[in-house]
């Protein structure tokens, strides 16, 4: 199976509570389209944390950019907003602690317009299942071994 490298989706939006669930569905659809079904749940949970943090700390009506990218080996999700206030990892859990638990790496970066918060997960392309028939297990009778009269 050949996977085209560097698949990407980018969405610019105004932050609101309603948009969080809408974006979660968009990201889930892209991951499923890319055959990354096993990553839908952890990626969407971590994304929830990033978008909820933007909604909570930056506020409604501010614009942010969500980018989803798959290189064939890693899924990267980043959220850029226009707030210069950098996020903190709290010892109580939740927030970025949850992002850290659901990802292989994560980080933040200041930009000229605000900041970007991102995380990555190792997500290699699924292997195609072999379509070759398996030999029957020893001692298992096959249809050819069973007399036709016994099947009636």
Short mmCIF file of N, CA and C in Angstrom, two decimals:
data_model
loop_
_atom_site.label_atom_id
_atom_site.label_comp_id
_atom_site.label_asym_id
_atom_site.label_seq_id
_atom_site.Cartn_x
_atom_site.Cartn_y
_atom_site.Cartn_z
N UNK A 1 0.85 -1.17 0.00
CA UNK A 1 0.00 0.00 0.00
C UNK A 1 0.89 1.23 0.00
N UNK A 2 0.75 2.09 -0.97
CA UNK A 2 1.52 3.31 -1.05
C UNK A 2 0.69 4.44 -0.47
N UNK A 3 1.32 5.20 0.43
CA UNK A 3 0.62 6.30 1.09
C UNK A 3 1.19 7.61 0.58
N UNK A 4 0.36 8.48 0.03
CA UNK A 4 0.87 9.79 -0.36
C UNK A 4 1.34 10.53 0.87
N UNK A 5 2.53 11.06 0.80
CA UNK A 5 3.09 11.75 1.96
C UNK A 5 2.50 13.14 2.11
N UNK A 6 2.55 13.60 3.33
CA UNK A 6 2.20 14.97 3.69
C UNK A 6 0.76 15.34 3.34
N UNK A 7 -0.18 14.64 3.95
CA UNK A 7 -1.59 15.02 3.84
C UNK A 7 -1.86 16.10 4.87
N UNK A 8 -2.69 17.05 4.51
CA UNK A 8 -2.88 18.21 5.38
C UNK A 8 -4.30 18.75 5.29
N UNK A 9 -4.75 19.28 6.42
CA UNK A 9 -6.04 19.97 6.50
C UNK A 9 -5.83 21.18 7.40
N UNK A 10 -6.31 22.31 6.97
CA UNK A 10 -6.17 23.53 7.76
C UNK A 10 -7.51 24.25 7.79
N UNK A 11 -7.91 24.70 9.00
CA UNK A 11 -9.19 25.39 9.17
C UNK A 11 -8.95 26.64 10.01
N UNK A 12 -9.41 27.77 9.51
CA UNK A 12 -9.37 29.01 10.29
C UNK A 12 -10.77 29.26 10.82
N UNK A 13 -10.87 29.56 12.11
CA UNK A 13 -12.19 29.68 12.71
C UNK A 13 -12.19 30.68 13.86
N UNK A 14 -13.39 31.10 14.21
CA UNK A 14 -13.57 31.89 15.42
C UNK A 14 -13.90 30.91 16.54
N UNK A 15 -13.26 31.10 17.66
CA UNK A 15 -13.38 30.16 18.77
C UNK A 15 -14.74 30.32 19.45
N UNK A 16 -15.42 29.17 19.65
CA UNK A 16 -16.65 29.13 20.43
C UNK A 16 -16.84 27.70 20.91
N UNK A 17 -17.66 27.52 21.92
CA UNK A 17 -17.90 26.18 22.46
C UNK A 17 -18.53 25.26 21.41
N UNK A 18 -19.39 25.79 20.56
CA UNK A 18 -20.06 24.98 19.54
C UNK A 18 -19.07 24.47 18.49
N UNK A 19 -18.07 25.28 18.19
CA UNK A 19 -17.11 24.91 17.15
C UNK A 19 -16.19 23.77 17.58
N UNK A 20 -15.99 23.57 18.88
CA UNK A 20 -15.09 22.52 19.35
C UNK A 20 -15.59 21.15 18.88
N UNK A 21 -16.86 20.85 19.08
CA UNK A 21 -17.38 19.55 18.65
C UNK A 21 -17.41 19.44 17.13
N UNK A 22 -17.67 20.53 16.44
CA UNK A 22 -17.68 20.53 14.98
C UNK A 22 -16.28 20.21 14.44
N UNK A 23 -15.27 20.82 15.01
CA UNK A 23 -13.89 20.56 14.57
C UNK A 23 -13.45 19.15 14.92
N UNK A 24 -13.91 18.64 16.03
CA UNK A 24 -13.60 17.26 16.40
C UNK A 24 -14.14 16.30 15.33
N UNK A 25 -15.34 16.55 14.84
CA UNK A 25 -15.91 15.70 13.79
C UNK A 25 -15.13 15.84 12.47
N UNK A 26 -14.69 17.04 12.15
CA UNK A 26 -13.90 17.26 10.92
C UNK A 26 -12.59 16.50 11.00
N UNK A 27 -11.91 16.59 12.13
CA UNK A 27 -10.64 15.89 12.30
C UNK A 27 -10.85 14.38 12.26
N UNK A 28 -11.88 13.89 12.92
CA UNK A 28 -12.18 12.45 12.92
C UNK A 28 -12.44 11.96 11.49
N UNK A 29 -13.16 12.74 10.71
CA UNK A 29 -13.44 12.34 9.32
C UNK A 29 -12.16 12.27 8.50
N UNK A 30 -11.26 13.21 8.68
CA UNK A 30 -9.99 13.17 7.96
C UNK A 30 -9.16 11.96 8.38
N UNK A 31 -9.09 11.68 9.67
CA UNK A 31 -8.31 10.54 10.13
C UNK A 31 -8.89 9.23 9.57
N UNK A 32 -10.20 9.11 9.55
CA UNK A 32 -10.82 7.90 8.99
C UNK A 32 -10.55 7.80 7.49
N UNK A 33 -10.62 8.93 6.80
CA UNK A 33 -10.34 8.94 5.36
C UNK A 33 -8.90 8.50 5.09
N UNK A 34 -8.00 8.84 5.99
CA UNK A 34 -6.59 8.46 5.84
C UNK A 34 -6.33 7.06 6.42
N UNK A 35 -7.38 6.32 6.78
CA UNK A 35 -7.29 4.96 7.36
C UNK A 35 -6.55 4.93 8.68
N UNK A 36 -6.74 5.96 9.49
CA UNK A 36 -6.12 6.04 10.81
C UNK A 36 -7.18 5.95 11.90
N UNK A 37 -8.10 5.00 11.74
CA UNK A 37 -9.23 4.85 12.65
C UNK A 37 -8.80 4.68 14.11
N UNK A 38 -7.71 3.97 14.35
CA UNK A 38 -7.25 3.72 15.72
C UNK A 38 -6.80 5.00 16.43
N UNK A 39 -6.55 6.05 15.68
CA UNK A 39 -6.07 7.29 16.28
C UNK A 39 -7.15 8.34 16.47
N UNK A 40 -8.35 8.05 16.01
CA UNK A 40 -9.43 9.04 16.08
C UNK A 40 -9.68 9.48 17.52
N UNK A 41 -9.87 8.52 18.40
CA UNK A 41 -10.22 8.86 19.78
C UNK A 41 -9.14 9.63 20.52
N UNK A 42 -7.89 9.15 20.55
CA UNK A 42 -6.87 9.92 21.29
C UNK A 42 -6.57 11.28 20.67
N UNK A 43 -6.55 11.35 19.34
CA UNK A 43 -6.28 12.65 18.70
C UNK A 43 -7.41 13.63 19.00
N UNK A 44 -8.65 13.18 18.91
CA UNK A 44 -9.79 14.08 19.17
C UNK A 44 -9.85 14.50 20.63
N UNK A 45 -9.48 13.62 21.54
CA UNK A 45 -9.47 14.01 22.97
C UNK A 45 -8.40 15.07 23.24
N UNK A 46 -7.22 14.88 22.66
CA UNK A 46 -6.16 15.88 22.85
C UNK A 46 -6.54 17.19 22.17
N UNK A 47 -7.14 17.11 20.99
CA UNK A 47 -7.60 18.31 20.29
C UNK A 47 -8.63 19.06 21.12
N UNK A 48 -9.54 18.32 21.75
CA UNK A 48 -10.52 18.94 22.64
C UNK A 48 -9.84 19.82 23.68
N UNK A 49 -8.77 19.31 24.26
CA UNK A 49 -8.06 20.07 25.29
C UNK A 49 -7.47 21.35 24.71
N UNK A 50 -6.85 21.25 23.53
CA UNK A 50 -6.25 22.45 22.93
C UNK A 50 -7.31 23.50 22.61
N UNK A 51 -8.41 23.06 21.99
CA UNK A 51 -9.45 24.02 21.61
C UNK A 51 -10.18 24.58 22.83
N UNK A 52 -10.40 23.75 23.84
CA UNK A 52 -11.04 24.24 25.07
C UNK A 52 -10.15 25.26 25.76
N UNK A 53 -8.85 25.04 25.74
CA UNK A 53 -7.92 26.03 26.32
C UNK A 53 -7.99 27.35 25.57
N UNK A 54 -8.07 27.30 24.25
CA UNK A 54 -8.20 28.55 23.48
C UNK A 54 -9.50 29.24 23.85
N UNK A 55 -10.58 28.49 23.89
CA UNK A 55 -11.88 29.07 24.24
C UNK A 55 -11.86 29.68 25.64
N UNK A 56 -11.27 28.96 26.60
CA UNK A 56 -11.25 29.40 27.99
C UNK A 56 -10.30 30.57 28.23
N UNK A 57 -9.11 30.53 27.64
CA UNK A 57 -8.08 31.51 27.98
C UNK A 57 -7.92 32.64 26.98
N UNK A 58 -8.32 32.41 25.73
CA UNK A 58 -8.22 33.47 24.73
C UNK A 58 -9.57 34.16 24.58
N UNK A 59 -10.65 33.39 24.62
CA UNK A 59 -11.99 33.97 24.62
C UNK A 59 -12.73 33.78 23.31
N UNK A 60 -14.05 33.92 23.40
CA UNK A 60 -14.92 33.82 22.22
C UNK A 60 -14.60 34.90 21.21
N UNK A 61 -14.80 34.57 19.96
CA UNK A 61 -14.67 35.57 18.91
C UNK A 61 -13.26 35.74 18.39
N UNK A 62 -12.26 35.23 19.07
CA UNK A 62 -10.89 35.32 18.56
C UNK A 62 -10.67 34.26 17.50
N UNK A 63 -9.85 34.58 16.55
CA UNK A 63 -9.58 33.66 15.46
C UNK A 63 -8.42 32.74 15.83
N UNK A 64 -8.56 31.46 15.46
CA UNK A 64 -7.45 30.53 15.60
C UNK A 64 -7.38 29.68 14.34
N UNK A 65 -6.26 29.02 14.14
CA UNK A 65 -6.07 28.16 12.98
C UNK A 65 -5.72 26.77 13.49
N UNK A 66 -6.50 25.80 13.05
CA UNK A 66 -6.25 24.40 13.37
C UNK A 66 -5.62 23.76 12.14
N UNK A 67 -4.52 23.05 12.36
CA UNK A 67 -3.89 22.34 11.26
C UNK A 67 -3.69 20.88 11.65
N UNK A 68 -4.11 19.99 10.75
CA UNK A 68 -3.94 18.56 10.92
C UNK A 68 -3.04 18.11 9.78
N UNK A 69 -2.00 17.35 10.14
CA UNK A 69 -1.05 16.92 9.12
C UNK A 69 -0.63 15.48 9.39
N UNK A 70 -0.56 14.68 8.32
CA UNK A 70 -0.08 13.31 8.43
C UNK A 70 1.00 13.09 7.40
N UNK A 71 2.18 12.69 7.84
CA UNK A 71 3.32 12.51 6.95
C UNK A 71 3.47 11.07 6.48
N UNK A 72 2.61 10.18 6.94
CA UNK A 72 2.75 8.76 6.67
C UNK A 72 3.35 8.03 7.85
N UNK A 73 3.94 8.77 8.78
CA UNK A 73 4.51 8.20 10.00
C UNK A 73 3.99 8.88 11.26
N UNK A 74 3.68 10.16 11.17
CA UNK A 74 3.23 10.92 12.34
C UNK A 74 2.04 11.80 11.98
N UNK A 75 1.11 11.89 12.93
CA UNK A 75 0.02 12.86 12.84
C UNK A 75 0.41 14.02 13.74
N UNK A 76 0.34 15.23 13.20
CA UNK A 76 0.60 16.43 13.98
C UNK A 76 -0.64 17.30 13.96
N UNK A 77 -1.05 17.75 15.13
CA UNK A 77 -2.19 18.65 15.27
C UNK A 77 -1.66 19.91 15.93
N UNK A 78 -1.93 21.06 15.31
CA UNK A 78 -1.50 22.32 15.91
C UNK A 78 -2.65 23.31 15.91
N UNK A 79 -2.66 24.13 16.95
CA UNK A 79 -3.66 25.19 17.07
C UNK A 79 -2.91 26.49 17.32
N UNK A 80 -3.07 27.43 16.41
CA UNK A 80 -2.44 28.75 16.52
C UNK A 80 -3.51 29.76 16.90
N UNK A 81 -3.20 30.61 17.86
CA UNK A 81 -4.15 31.66 18.23
C UNK A 81 -3.41 32.98 18.35
N UNK A 82 -4.15 34.07 18.60
CA UNK A 82 -3.55 35.39 18.62
C UNK A 82 -3.27 35.92 20.03
N UNK A 83 -3.17 35.02 20.99
CA UNK A 83 -2.84 35.42 22.36
C UNK A 83 -1.37 35.16 22.63
N UNK A 84 -0.71 36.11 23.25
CA UNK A 84 0.70 35.95 23.60
C UNK A 84 0.86 35.18 24.91
N UNK A 85 -0.22 34.95 25.64
CA UNK A 85 -0.17 34.23 26.91
C UNK A 85 0.13 32.75 26.65
N UNK A 86 1.27 32.29 27.15
CA UNK A 86 1.69 30.91 26.91
C UNK A 86 1.00 29.96 27.89
N UNK A 87 0.64 28.77 27.43
CA UNK A 87 -0.02 27.79 28.31
C UNK A 87 0.98 27.21 29.31
N UNK A 88 0.44 26.71 30.42
CA UNK A 88 1.28 26.09 31.45
C UNK A 88 0.79 24.68 31.71
N UNK A 89 1.74 23.83 32.05
CA UNK A 89 1.43 22.46 32.43
C UNK A 89 1.12 22.46 33.91
N UNK A 90 -0.11 22.18 34.28
CA UNK A 90 -0.53 22.20 35.67
C UNK A 90 -0.35 20.82 36.30
N UNK A 91 0.07 20.76 37.56
CA UNK A 91 0.29 19.46 38.20
C UNK A 91 -1.01 18.70 38.50
N UNK A 92 -2.14 19.37 38.49
CA UNK A 92 -3.41 18.73 38.86
C UNK A 92 -3.96 17.81 37.78
N UNK A 93 -3.40 17.82 36.60
CA UNK A 93 -3.90 16.99 35.50
C UNK A 93 -4.88 17.76 34.65
N UNK A 94 -5.35 17.11 33.57
CA UNK A 94 -6.22 17.79 32.64
C UNK A 94 -5.42 18.75 31.79
N UNK A 95 -6.06 19.43 30.87
CA UNK A 95 -5.38 20.40 30.02
C UNK A 95 -4.20 19.79 29.29
N UNK A 96 -3.06 20.44 29.41
CA UNK A 96 -1.87 19.96 28.72
C UNK A 96 -1.35 18.64 29.27
N UNK A 97 -1.67 18.31 30.51
CA UNK A 97 -1.29 17.00 31.05
C UNK A 97 -1.98 15.89 30.26
N UNK A 98 -3.22 16.11 29.91
CA UNK A 98 -3.96 15.13 29.11
C UNK A 98 -3.38 15.05 27.70
N UNK A 99 -3.05 16.20 27.13
CA UNK A 99 -2.42 16.22 25.81
C UNK A 99 -1.11 15.43 25.85
N UNK A 100 -0.34 15.63 26.89
CA UNK A 100 0.93 14.92 27.04
C UNK A 100 0.70 13.41 27.13
N UNK A 101 -0.33 12.98 27.85
CA UNK A 101 -0.61 11.56 28.02
C UNK A 101 -1.12 10.92 26.73
N UNK A 102 -1.78 11.67 25.87
CA UNK A 102 -2.37 11.14 24.66
C UNK A 102 -1.47 11.25 23.42
N UNK A 103 -0.30 11.85 23.59
CA UNK A 103 0.56 12.09 22.43
C UNK A 103 1.96 11.56 22.68
N UNK A 104 2.74 11.50 21.61
CA UNK A 104 4.14 11.11 21.73
C UNK A 104 5.03 12.30 22.02
N UNK A 105 4.64 13.47 21.55
CA UNK A 105 5.36 14.70 21.86
C UNK A 105 4.39 15.86 21.73
N UNK A 106 4.75 16.96 22.36
CA UNK A 106 3.91 18.15 22.30
C UNK A 106 4.79 19.36 22.59
N UNK A 107 4.28 20.53 22.31
CA UNK A 107 5.06 21.73 22.60
C UNK A 107 4.29 22.99 22.30
N UNK A 108 4.95 24.10 22.58
CA UNK A 108 4.38 25.42 22.31
C UNK A 108 5.46 26.26 21.64
N UNK A 109 5.03 27.25 20.91
CA UNK A 109 5.97 28.12 20.21
C UNK A 109 5.34 29.51 20.07
N UNK A 110 6.09 30.52 20.43
CA UNK A 110 5.62 31.89 20.21
C UNK A 110 5.70 32.22 18.73
N UNK A 111 4.75 33.01 18.27
CA UNK A 111 4.78 33.51 16.90
C UNK A 111 4.67 35.03 16.96
N UNK A 112 4.79 35.69 15.82
CA UNK A 112 4.67 37.16 15.81
C UNK A 112 3.25 37.59 16.16
N UNK A 113 2.27 36.71 15.90
CA UNK A 113 0.87 37.05 16.17
C UNK A 113 0.31 36.44 17.44
N UNK A 114 1.05 35.58 18.12
CA UNK A 114 0.53 34.92 19.31
C UNK A 114 1.35 33.68 19.64
N UNK A 115 0.72 32.49 19.48
CA UNK A 115 1.42 31.24 19.80
C UNK A 115 0.81 30.08 19.04
N UNK A 116 1.55 28.98 19.03
CA UNK A 116 1.07 27.72 18.48
C UNK A 116 1.28 26.66 19.54
N UNK A 117 0.27 25.83 19.76
CA UNK A 117 0.39 24.67 20.64
C UNK A 117 0.14 23.46 19.76
N UNK A 118 1.00 22.44 19.86
CA UNK A 118 0.92 21.30 18.97
C UNK A 118 1.20 20.00 19.71
N UNK A 119 0.79 18.89 19.09
CA UNK A 119 1.16 17.56 19.57
C UNK A 119 1.28 16.62 18.38
N UNK A 120 2.05 15.55 18.57
CA UNK A 120 2.21 14.54 17.53
C UNK A 120 1.93 13.16 18.10
N UNK A 121 1.51 12.27 17.22
CA UNK A 121 1.33 10.84 17.54
C UNK A 121 1.95 10.04 16.41
N UNK A 122 2.65 8.98 16.79
CA UNK A 122 3.17 8.05 15.79
C UNK A 122 1.98 7.34 15.17
N UNK A 123 1.85 7.43 13.86
CA UNK A 123 0.70 6.84 13.16
C UNK A 123 1.14 6.39 11.79
N UNK A 124 1.69 5.19 11.75
CA UNK A 124 2.14 4.64 10.48
C UNK A 124 0.94 4.14 9.69
N UNK A 125 1.08 4.11 8.39
CA UNK A 125 0.01 3.63 7.52
C UNK A 125 -0.32 2.19 7.87
N UNK A 126 -1.60 1.85 7.91
CA UNK A 126 -1.97 0.46 8.23
C UNK A 126 -1.47 -0.48 7.14
N UNK A 127 -1.08 -1.66 7.55
CA UNK A 127 -0.62 -2.68 6.62
C UNK A 127 -1.84 -3.35 5.98
N UNK A 128 -1.74 -3.63 4.71
CA UNK A 128 -2.83 -4.34 4.03
C UNK A 128 -2.85 -5.78 4.50
N UNK A 129 -4.02 -6.27 4.81
CA UNK A 129 -4.16 -7.66 5.27
C UNK A 129 -3.95 -8.59 4.09
N UNK A 130 -3.21 -9.64 4.31
CA UNK A 130 -2.99 -10.62 3.26
C UNK A 130 -4.28 -11.36 2.94
N UNK A 131 -4.50 -11.63 1.68
CA UNK A 131 -5.72 -12.30 1.27
C UNK A 131 -5.47 -13.77 0.93
N UNK A 132 -4.36 -14.31 1.37
CA UNK A 132 -4.05 -15.71 1.11
C UNK A 132 -4.82 -16.59 2.07
N UNK A 133 -5.32 -17.75 1.60
CA UNK A 133 -6.06 -18.65 2.50
C UNK A 133 -5.11 -19.31 3.48
N UNK A 134 -5.60 -19.56 4.66
CA UNK A 134 -4.82 -20.26 5.67
C UNK A 134 -5.08 -21.76 5.57
N UNK A 135 -4.08 -22.56 5.86
CA UNK A 135 -4.25 -24.01 5.88
C UNK A 135 -5.10 -24.36 7.10
N UNK A 136 -5.96 -25.39 6.99
CA UNK A 136 -6.77 -25.76 8.15
C UNK A 136 -5.90 -26.26 9.29
N UNK A 137 -6.38 -26.06 10.50
CA UNK A 137 -5.65 -26.54 11.67
C UNK A 137 -5.64 -28.06 11.68
N UNK A 138 -4.60 -28.67 12.23
CA UNK A 138 -4.56 -30.13 12.30
C UNK A 138 -5.75 -30.64 13.12
N UNK A 139 -6.40 -31.69 12.62
CA UNK A 139 -7.52 -32.28 13.34
C UNK A 139 -8.86 -31.65 13.02
N UNK A 140 -8.87 -30.54 12.28
CA UNK A 140 -10.13 -29.89 11.92
C UNK A 140 -10.59 -30.49 10.60
N UNK A 141 -11.81 -30.97 10.58
CA UNK A 141 -12.33 -31.58 9.35
C UNK A 141 -12.83 -30.50 8.41
N UNK A 142 -12.51 -30.64 7.17
CA UNK A 142 -12.97 -29.68 6.17
C UNK A 142 -14.21 -30.22 5.51
N UNK A 143 -14.89 -29.42 4.71
CA UNK A 143 -16.12 -29.82 4.04
C UNK A 143 -15.88 -31.01 3.12
N UNK A 144 -14.69 -31.11 2.52
CA UNK A 144 -14.41 -32.23 1.63
C UNK A 144 -14.28 -33.54 2.40
N UNK A 145 -13.89 -33.46 3.68
CA UNK A 145 -13.71 -34.67 4.48
C UNK A 145 -15.03 -35.21 5.03
N UNK A 146 -16.04 -34.37 5.10
CA UNK A 146 -17.32 -34.78 5.69
C UNK A 146 -18.19 -35.39 4.61
N UNK A 147 -18.67 -36.60 4.79
CA UNK A 147 -19.56 -37.20 3.79
C UNK A 147 -20.83 -36.39 3.65
N UNK A 148 -21.33 -36.31 2.43
CA UNK A 148 -22.53 -35.51 2.14
C UNK A 148 -23.73 -35.99 2.94
N UNK A 149 -23.83 -37.27 3.21
CA UNK A 149 -24.96 -37.81 3.99
C UNK A 149 -24.94 -37.30 5.42
N UNK A 150 -23.76 -37.01 5.94
CA UNK A 150 -23.65 -36.54 7.32
C UNK A 150 -24.11 -35.09 7.46
N UNK A 151 -24.13 -34.34 6.38
CA UNK A 151 -24.53 -32.94 6.42
C UNK A 151 -26.03 -32.75 6.40
N UNK A 152 -26.79 -33.78 6.04
CA UNK A 152 -28.23 -33.67 5.91
C UNK A 152 -28.91 -33.79 7.24
#
